[in-house]
Short mmCIF file of C-alpha atoms and ligand atoms in Angstrom, two decimals:
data_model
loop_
_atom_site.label_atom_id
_atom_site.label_comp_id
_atom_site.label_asym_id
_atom_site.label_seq_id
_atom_site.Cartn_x
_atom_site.Cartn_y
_atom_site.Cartn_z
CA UNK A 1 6.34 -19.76 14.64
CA UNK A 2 6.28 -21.57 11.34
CA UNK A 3 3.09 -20.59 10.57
CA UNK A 4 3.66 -17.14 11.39
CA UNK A 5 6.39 -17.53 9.03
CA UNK A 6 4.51 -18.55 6.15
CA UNK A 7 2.16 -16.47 6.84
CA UNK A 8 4.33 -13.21 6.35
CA UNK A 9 6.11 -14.82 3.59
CA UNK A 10 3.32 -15.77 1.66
CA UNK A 11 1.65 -11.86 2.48
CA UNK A 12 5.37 -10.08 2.26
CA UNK A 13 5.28 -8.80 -1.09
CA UNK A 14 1.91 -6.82 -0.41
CA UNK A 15 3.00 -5.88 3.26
CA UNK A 16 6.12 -3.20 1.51
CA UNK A 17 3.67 -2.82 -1.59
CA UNK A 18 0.71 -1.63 0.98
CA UNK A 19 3.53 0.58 3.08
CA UNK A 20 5.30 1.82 0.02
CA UNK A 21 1.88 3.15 -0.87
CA UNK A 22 1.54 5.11 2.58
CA UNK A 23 4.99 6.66 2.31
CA UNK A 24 4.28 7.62 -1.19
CA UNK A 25 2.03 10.63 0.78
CA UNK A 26 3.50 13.88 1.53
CA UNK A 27 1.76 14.09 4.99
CA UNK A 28 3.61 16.93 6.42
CA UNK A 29 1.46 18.43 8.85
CA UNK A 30 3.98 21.12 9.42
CA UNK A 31 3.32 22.76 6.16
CA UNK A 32 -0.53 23.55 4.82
CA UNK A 33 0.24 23.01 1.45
CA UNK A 34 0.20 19.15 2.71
CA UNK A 35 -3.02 19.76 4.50
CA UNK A 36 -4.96 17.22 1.73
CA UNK A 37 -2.19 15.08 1.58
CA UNK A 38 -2.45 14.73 5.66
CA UNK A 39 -6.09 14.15 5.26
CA UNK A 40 -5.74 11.47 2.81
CA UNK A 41 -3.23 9.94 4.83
CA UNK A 42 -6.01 9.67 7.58
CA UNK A 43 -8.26 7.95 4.90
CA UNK A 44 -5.78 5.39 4.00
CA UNK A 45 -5.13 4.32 7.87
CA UNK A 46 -8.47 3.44 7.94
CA UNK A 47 -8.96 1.48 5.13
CA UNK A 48 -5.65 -0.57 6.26
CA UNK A 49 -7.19 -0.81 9.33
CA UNK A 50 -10.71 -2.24 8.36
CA UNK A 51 -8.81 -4.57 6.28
CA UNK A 52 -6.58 -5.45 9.02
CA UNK A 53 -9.29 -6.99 11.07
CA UNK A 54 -10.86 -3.89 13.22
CA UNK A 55 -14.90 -4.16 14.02
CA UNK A 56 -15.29 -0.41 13.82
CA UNK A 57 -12.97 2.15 12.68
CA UNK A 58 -13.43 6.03 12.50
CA UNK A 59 -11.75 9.10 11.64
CA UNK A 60 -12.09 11.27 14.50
CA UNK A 61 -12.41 15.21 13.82
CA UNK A 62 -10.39 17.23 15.82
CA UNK A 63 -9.12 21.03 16.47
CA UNK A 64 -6.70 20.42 13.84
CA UNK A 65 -5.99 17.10 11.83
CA UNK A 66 -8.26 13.99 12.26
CA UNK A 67 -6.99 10.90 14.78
CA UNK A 68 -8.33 7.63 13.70
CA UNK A 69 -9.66 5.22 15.63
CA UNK A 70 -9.69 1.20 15.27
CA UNK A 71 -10.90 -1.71 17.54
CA UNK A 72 -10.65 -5.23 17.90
CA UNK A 73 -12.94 -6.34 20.71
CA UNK A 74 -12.88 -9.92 21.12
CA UNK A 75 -13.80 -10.35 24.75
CA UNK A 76 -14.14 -7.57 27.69
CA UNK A 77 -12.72 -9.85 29.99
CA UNK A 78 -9.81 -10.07 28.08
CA UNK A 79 -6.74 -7.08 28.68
CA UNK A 80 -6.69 -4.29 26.11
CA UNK A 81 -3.66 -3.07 24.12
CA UNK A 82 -3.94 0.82 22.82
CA UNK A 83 -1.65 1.18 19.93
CA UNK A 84 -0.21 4.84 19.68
CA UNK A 85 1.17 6.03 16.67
CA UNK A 86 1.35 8.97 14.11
CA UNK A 87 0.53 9.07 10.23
CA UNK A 88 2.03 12.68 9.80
CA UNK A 89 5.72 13.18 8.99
CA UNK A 90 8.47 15.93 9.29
CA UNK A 91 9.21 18.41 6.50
CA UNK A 92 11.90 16.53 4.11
CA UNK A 93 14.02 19.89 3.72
CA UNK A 94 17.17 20.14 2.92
CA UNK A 95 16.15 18.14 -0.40
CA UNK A 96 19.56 17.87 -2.05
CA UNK A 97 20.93 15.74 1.34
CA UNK A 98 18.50 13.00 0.31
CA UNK A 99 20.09 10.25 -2.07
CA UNK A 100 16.46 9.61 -3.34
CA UNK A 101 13.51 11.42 -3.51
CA UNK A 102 11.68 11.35 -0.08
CA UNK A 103 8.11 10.58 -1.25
CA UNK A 104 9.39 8.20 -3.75
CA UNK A 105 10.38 5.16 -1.45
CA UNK A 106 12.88 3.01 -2.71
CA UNK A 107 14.69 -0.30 -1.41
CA UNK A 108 18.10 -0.21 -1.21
CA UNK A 109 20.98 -2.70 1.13
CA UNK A 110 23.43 -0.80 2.89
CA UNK A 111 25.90 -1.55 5.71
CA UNK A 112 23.59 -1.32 8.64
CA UNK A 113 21.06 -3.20 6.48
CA UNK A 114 22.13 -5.88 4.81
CA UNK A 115 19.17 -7.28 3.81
CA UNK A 116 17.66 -4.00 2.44
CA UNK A 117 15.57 -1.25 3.82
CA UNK A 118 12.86 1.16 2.62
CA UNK A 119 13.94 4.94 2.36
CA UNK A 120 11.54 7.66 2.45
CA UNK A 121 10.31 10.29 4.59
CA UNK A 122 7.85 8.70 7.33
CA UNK A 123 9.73 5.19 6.69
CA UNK A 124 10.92 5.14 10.42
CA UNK A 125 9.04 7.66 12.03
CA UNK A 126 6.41 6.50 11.98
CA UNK A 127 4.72 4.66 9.45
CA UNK A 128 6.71 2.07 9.17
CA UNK A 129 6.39 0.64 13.01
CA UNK A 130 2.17 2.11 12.88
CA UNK A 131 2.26 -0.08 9.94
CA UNK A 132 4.09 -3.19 11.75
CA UNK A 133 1.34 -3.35 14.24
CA UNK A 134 -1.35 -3.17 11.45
CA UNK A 135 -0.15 -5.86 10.42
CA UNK A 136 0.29 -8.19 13.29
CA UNK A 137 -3.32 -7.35 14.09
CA UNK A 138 -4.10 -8.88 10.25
CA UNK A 139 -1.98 -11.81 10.89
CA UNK A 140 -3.54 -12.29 14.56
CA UNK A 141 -6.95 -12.12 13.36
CA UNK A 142 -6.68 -14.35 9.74
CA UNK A 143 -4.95 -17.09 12.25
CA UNK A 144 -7.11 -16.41 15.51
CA UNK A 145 -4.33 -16.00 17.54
CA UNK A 146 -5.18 -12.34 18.82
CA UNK A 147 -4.85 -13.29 22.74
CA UNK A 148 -6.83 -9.57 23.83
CA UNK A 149 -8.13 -6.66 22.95
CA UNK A 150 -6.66 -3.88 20.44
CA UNK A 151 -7.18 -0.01 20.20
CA UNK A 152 -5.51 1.95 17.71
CA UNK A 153 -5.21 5.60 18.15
CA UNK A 154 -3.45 7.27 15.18
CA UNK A 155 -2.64 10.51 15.45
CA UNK A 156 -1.35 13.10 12.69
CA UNK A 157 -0.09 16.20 15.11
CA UNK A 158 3.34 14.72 16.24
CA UNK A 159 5.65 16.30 14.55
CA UNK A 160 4.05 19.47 15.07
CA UNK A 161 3.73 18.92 18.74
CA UNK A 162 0.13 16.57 19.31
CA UNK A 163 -1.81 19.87 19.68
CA UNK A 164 -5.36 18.36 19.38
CA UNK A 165 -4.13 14.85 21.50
CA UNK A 166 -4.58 15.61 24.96
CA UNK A 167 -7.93 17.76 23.89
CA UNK A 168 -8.87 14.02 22.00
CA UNK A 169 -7.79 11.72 24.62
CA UNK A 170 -9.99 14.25 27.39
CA UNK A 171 -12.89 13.71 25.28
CA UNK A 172 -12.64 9.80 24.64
CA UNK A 173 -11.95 8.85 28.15
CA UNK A 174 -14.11 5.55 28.16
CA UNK A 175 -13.77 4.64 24.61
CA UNK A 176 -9.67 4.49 25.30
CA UNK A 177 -9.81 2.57 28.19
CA UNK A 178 -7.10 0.29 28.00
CA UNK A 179 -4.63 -1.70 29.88
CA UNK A 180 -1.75 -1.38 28.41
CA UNK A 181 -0.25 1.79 25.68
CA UNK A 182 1.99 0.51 22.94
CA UNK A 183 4.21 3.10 21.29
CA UNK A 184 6.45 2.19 18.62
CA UNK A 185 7.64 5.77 18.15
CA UNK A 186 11.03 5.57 19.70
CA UNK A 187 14.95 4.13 19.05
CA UNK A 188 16.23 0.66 19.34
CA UNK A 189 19.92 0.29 20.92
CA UNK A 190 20.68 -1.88 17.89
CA UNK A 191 19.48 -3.98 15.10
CA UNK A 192 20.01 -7.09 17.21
CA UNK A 193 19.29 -5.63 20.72
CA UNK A 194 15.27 -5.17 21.15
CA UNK A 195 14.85 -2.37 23.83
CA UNK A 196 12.14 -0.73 25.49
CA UNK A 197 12.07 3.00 26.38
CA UNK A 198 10.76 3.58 29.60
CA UNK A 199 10.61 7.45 29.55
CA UNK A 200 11.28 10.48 27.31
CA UNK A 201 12.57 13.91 27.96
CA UNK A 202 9.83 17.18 27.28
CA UNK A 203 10.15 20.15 25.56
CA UNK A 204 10.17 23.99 25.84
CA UNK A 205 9.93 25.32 22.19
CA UNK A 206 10.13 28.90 22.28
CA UNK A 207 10.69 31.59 18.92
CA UNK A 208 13.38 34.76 19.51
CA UNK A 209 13.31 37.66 17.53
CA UNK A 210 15.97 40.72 17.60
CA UNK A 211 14.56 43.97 16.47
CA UNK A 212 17.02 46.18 15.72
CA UNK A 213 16.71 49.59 13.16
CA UNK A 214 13.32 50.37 11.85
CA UNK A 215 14.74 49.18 8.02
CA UNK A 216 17.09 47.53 6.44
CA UNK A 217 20.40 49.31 6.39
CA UNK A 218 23.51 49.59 3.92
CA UNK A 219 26.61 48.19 5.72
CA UNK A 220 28.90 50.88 3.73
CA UNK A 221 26.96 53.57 5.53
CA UNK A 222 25.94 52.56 9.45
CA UNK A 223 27.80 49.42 9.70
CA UNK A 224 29.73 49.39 13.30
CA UNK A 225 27.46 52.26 13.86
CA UNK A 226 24.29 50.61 14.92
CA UNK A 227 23.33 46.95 16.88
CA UNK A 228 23.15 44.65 13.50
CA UNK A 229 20.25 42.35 14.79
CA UNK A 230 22.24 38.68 13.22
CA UNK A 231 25.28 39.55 15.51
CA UNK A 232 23.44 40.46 18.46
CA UNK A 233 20.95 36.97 18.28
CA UNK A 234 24.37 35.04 17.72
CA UNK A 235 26.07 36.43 20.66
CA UNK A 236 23.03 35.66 22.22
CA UNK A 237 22.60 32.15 21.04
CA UNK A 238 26.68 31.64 22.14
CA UNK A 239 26.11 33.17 25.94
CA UNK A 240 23.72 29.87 26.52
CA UNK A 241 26.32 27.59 26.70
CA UNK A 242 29.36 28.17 29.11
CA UNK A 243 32.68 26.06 28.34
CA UNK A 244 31.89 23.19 29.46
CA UNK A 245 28.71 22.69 27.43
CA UNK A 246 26.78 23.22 30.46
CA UNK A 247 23.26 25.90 30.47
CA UNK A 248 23.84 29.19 31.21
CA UNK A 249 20.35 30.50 32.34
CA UNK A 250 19.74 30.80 35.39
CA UNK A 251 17.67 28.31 37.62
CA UNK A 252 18.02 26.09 34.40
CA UNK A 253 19.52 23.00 36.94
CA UNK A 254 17.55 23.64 39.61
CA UNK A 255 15.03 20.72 39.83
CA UNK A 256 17.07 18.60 37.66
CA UNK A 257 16.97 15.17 39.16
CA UNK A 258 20.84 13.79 39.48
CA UNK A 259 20.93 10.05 39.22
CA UNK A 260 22.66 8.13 41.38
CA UNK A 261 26.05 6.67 40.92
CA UNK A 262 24.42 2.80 41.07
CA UNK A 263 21.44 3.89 38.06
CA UNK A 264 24.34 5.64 35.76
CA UNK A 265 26.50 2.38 36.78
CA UNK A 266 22.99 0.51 35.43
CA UNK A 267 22.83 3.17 32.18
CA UNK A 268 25.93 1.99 31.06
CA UNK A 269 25.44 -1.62 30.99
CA UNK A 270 22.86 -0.98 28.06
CA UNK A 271 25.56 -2.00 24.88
CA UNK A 272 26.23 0.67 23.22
CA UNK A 273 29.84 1.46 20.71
CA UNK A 274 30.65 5.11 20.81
CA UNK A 275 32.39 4.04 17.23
CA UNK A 276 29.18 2.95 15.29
CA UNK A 277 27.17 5.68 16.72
CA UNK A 278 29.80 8.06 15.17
CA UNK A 279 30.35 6.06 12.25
CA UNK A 280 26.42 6.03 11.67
CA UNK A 281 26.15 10.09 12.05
CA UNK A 282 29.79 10.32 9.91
CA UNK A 283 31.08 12.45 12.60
CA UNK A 284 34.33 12.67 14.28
CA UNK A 285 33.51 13.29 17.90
CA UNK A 286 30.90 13.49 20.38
CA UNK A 287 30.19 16.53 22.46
CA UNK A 288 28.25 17.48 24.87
CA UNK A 289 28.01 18.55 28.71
CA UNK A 290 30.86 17.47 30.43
CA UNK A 291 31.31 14.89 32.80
CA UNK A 292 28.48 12.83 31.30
CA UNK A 293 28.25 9.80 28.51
CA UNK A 294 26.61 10.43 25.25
CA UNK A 295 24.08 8.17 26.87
CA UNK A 296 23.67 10.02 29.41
CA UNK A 297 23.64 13.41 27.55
CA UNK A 298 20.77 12.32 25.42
CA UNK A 299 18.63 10.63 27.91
CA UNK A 300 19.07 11.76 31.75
CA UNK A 301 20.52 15.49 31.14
CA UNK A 302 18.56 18.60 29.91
CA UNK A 303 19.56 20.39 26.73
CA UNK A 304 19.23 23.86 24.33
CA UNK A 305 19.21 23.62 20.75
CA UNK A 306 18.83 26.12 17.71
CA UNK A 307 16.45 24.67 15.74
CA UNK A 308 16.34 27.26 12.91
CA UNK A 309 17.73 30.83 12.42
CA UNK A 310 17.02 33.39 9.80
CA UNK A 311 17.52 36.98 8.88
CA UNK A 312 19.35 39.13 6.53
CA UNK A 313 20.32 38.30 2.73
CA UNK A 314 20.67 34.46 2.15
CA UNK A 315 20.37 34.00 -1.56
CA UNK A 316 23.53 34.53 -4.14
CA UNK A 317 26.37 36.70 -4.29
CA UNK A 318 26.70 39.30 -1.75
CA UNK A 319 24.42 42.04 -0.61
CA UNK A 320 25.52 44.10 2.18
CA UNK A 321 22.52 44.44 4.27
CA UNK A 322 22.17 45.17 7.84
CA UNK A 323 19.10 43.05 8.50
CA UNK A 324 16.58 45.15 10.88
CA UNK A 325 15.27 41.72 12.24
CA UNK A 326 16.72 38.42 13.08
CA UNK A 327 15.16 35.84 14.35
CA UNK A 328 15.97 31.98 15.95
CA UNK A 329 13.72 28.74 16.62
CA UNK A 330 15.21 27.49 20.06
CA UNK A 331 14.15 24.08 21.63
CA UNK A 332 15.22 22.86 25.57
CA UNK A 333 14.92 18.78 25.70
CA UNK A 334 13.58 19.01 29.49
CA UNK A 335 13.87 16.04 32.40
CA UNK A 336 11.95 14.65 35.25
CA UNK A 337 10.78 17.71 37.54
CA UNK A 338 11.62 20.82 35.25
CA UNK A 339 8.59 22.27 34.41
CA UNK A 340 8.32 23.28 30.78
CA UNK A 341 6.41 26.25 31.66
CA UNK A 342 8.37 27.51 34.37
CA UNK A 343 11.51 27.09 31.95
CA UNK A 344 10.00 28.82 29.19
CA UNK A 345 9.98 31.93 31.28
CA UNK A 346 13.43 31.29 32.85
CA UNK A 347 14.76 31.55 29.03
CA UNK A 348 12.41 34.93 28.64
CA UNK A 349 13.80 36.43 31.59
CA UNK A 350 17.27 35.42 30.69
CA UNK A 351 17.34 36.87 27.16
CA UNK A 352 14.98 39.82 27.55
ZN1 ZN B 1 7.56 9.92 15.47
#
């Protein structure tokens, strides 16, 4: 342990430098204006990686952006650990939310972390914990003390739904045999409380759009007169939800497994204060389905979220417009047994 200690302390100071470096690139893959900055992203994995200790590293081409590939073979007898992570990042919009710039990491101590913590886009999703296993493959390997095999498989698709990864993984069957997958791409109960997530819910990510008059219309002349497209995607949008939080579409619930009263009994044992979790988000409640935990909400039960909505006049002042289109991103976080297919067209059927 000591070593290891001296080790990272000795090495600290061009650990953050080397991540600081990696944040410091706009790799949002949602957005093609990025697509160089995602690509050179991709370039600078591998380096770290080669440096790091790997025998043979490789960007691997795909339908869309690259994956790279790193391995440490030190004995097939040995197990193998494949390390999953991602190099791309979410779009940093809204930009005036962010205290600092989000491709211009900074360093700052706050309540939750006392003894400092990087900000910028990609900090904590995921470079950050792609980067902390980087690294413990360098410090393995300068001390000899890797005890088995390591794969890394870094992928730059996740936040725009790993498009080309099940195409990738189909292709490199034998080359990603492994024993073991290690993802650091999820929460930790606490600063203090290591946790490992056993499971994660799916997704249905559908797009609605209301088509209403074949133009834009003046409000002083057919408002109440015709179906404005905004109000009739909101009413929508508000008939998914029934008063108690719960779905509204029919055959939503129908596979949903219900856990037992003995596994929520074991949920709730994981520590957890209702108070910091508001206190971190700066909100006053929770909310949620009834007759479940926030726990439970965001883990075991099923949900439907607007992820975006647009239409009509959103800059300055006022214009009276009657928007002829309106139009809603809409996301259901899916459980064990609902099939995000057959849901997709459970919503269609429901709001056609
Ligand atoms: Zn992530």
């Amino acid at each position: 342990m000591d070593k290891l200690k001296s080790y990272i302390n000795q090495h600290k100071d061009r650990f953050i430098n080397e991540l600081i470096e990696l944040l410091k690139i706009p790799s949002i893959s949602a957005d093609s204006a990025f697509s160089q900055d995602v690509i050179n992203t991709a370039e600078a994995i591998k380096i770290s990686l080669q440096k790091a200790g790997c025998d043979l590293v490789e960007i691997c081409e795909t339908p869309g952006y690259p994956i790279v590939y790193g391995e440490k073979i030190i004995d097939e007898k040995l197990p193998t650990i494949l390390v999953y992570g991602h190099y791309d990042v979410q779009p940093p919009d809204p930009l005036n939310l962010w205290d600092s710039p989000p491709f211009e990491p900074v360093i700052k101590k706050t309540e939750i972390h006392p003894e400092g913590a990087i900000f910028a886009r990609g900090s904590c999703d995921d470079k950050g914990q792609m980067y902390m296993h980087v690294k413990a493959l360098e410090y393995m390997t300068a001390n000899n003390k890797l005890p088995c095999n390591v794969k890394f498989m870094i992928e730059g698709e996740e936040e725009v739904g790993s498009v080309s990864l099940s195409w990738f993984v189909k292709q490199n069957h034998d080359k990603l045999a492994n024993d073991v997958i290690l993802i650091s791409d999820t929460g930790m109960i606490s600063n203090t409380q290591p946790s490992i997530t056993t499971g994660l819910r799916g997704l249905s990510y559908v797009e609605v759009e209301v088509t209403g008059p074949n133009r834009d219309l003046h409000s002083g002349l057919y408002g109440g007169a015709v179906a404005n497209p905004i109000n009739i995607l909101t009413k929508m949008i508000a008939s998914l939800h029934d008063e108690n939080n719960h779905i509204t579409i029919p055959g939503f619930y129908d596979k949903v497994e219900e856990l037992s009263t003995e596994e929520r009994a074991e949920m709730a044992k994981a520590p957890f204060s209702l108070d910091a979790y508001k206190k971190a988000l700066d909100i006053e409640s929770v909310y949620g389905e009834k007759g479940y935990t926030t726990n439970e909400r965001n883990a075991i039960r099923p949900t439907l979220d607007v992820n975006g909505i647009w239409g009509g006049y959103t800059g300055e002042g006022a214009k009276t417009v009657i928007a002829s289109k309106a139009s809603a991103k809409i996301s259901m976080r899916l459980v064990p047994n609902q099939d995000w297919n057959e849901i997709t067209k459970l919503f269609r059927k429901y709001s056609s």
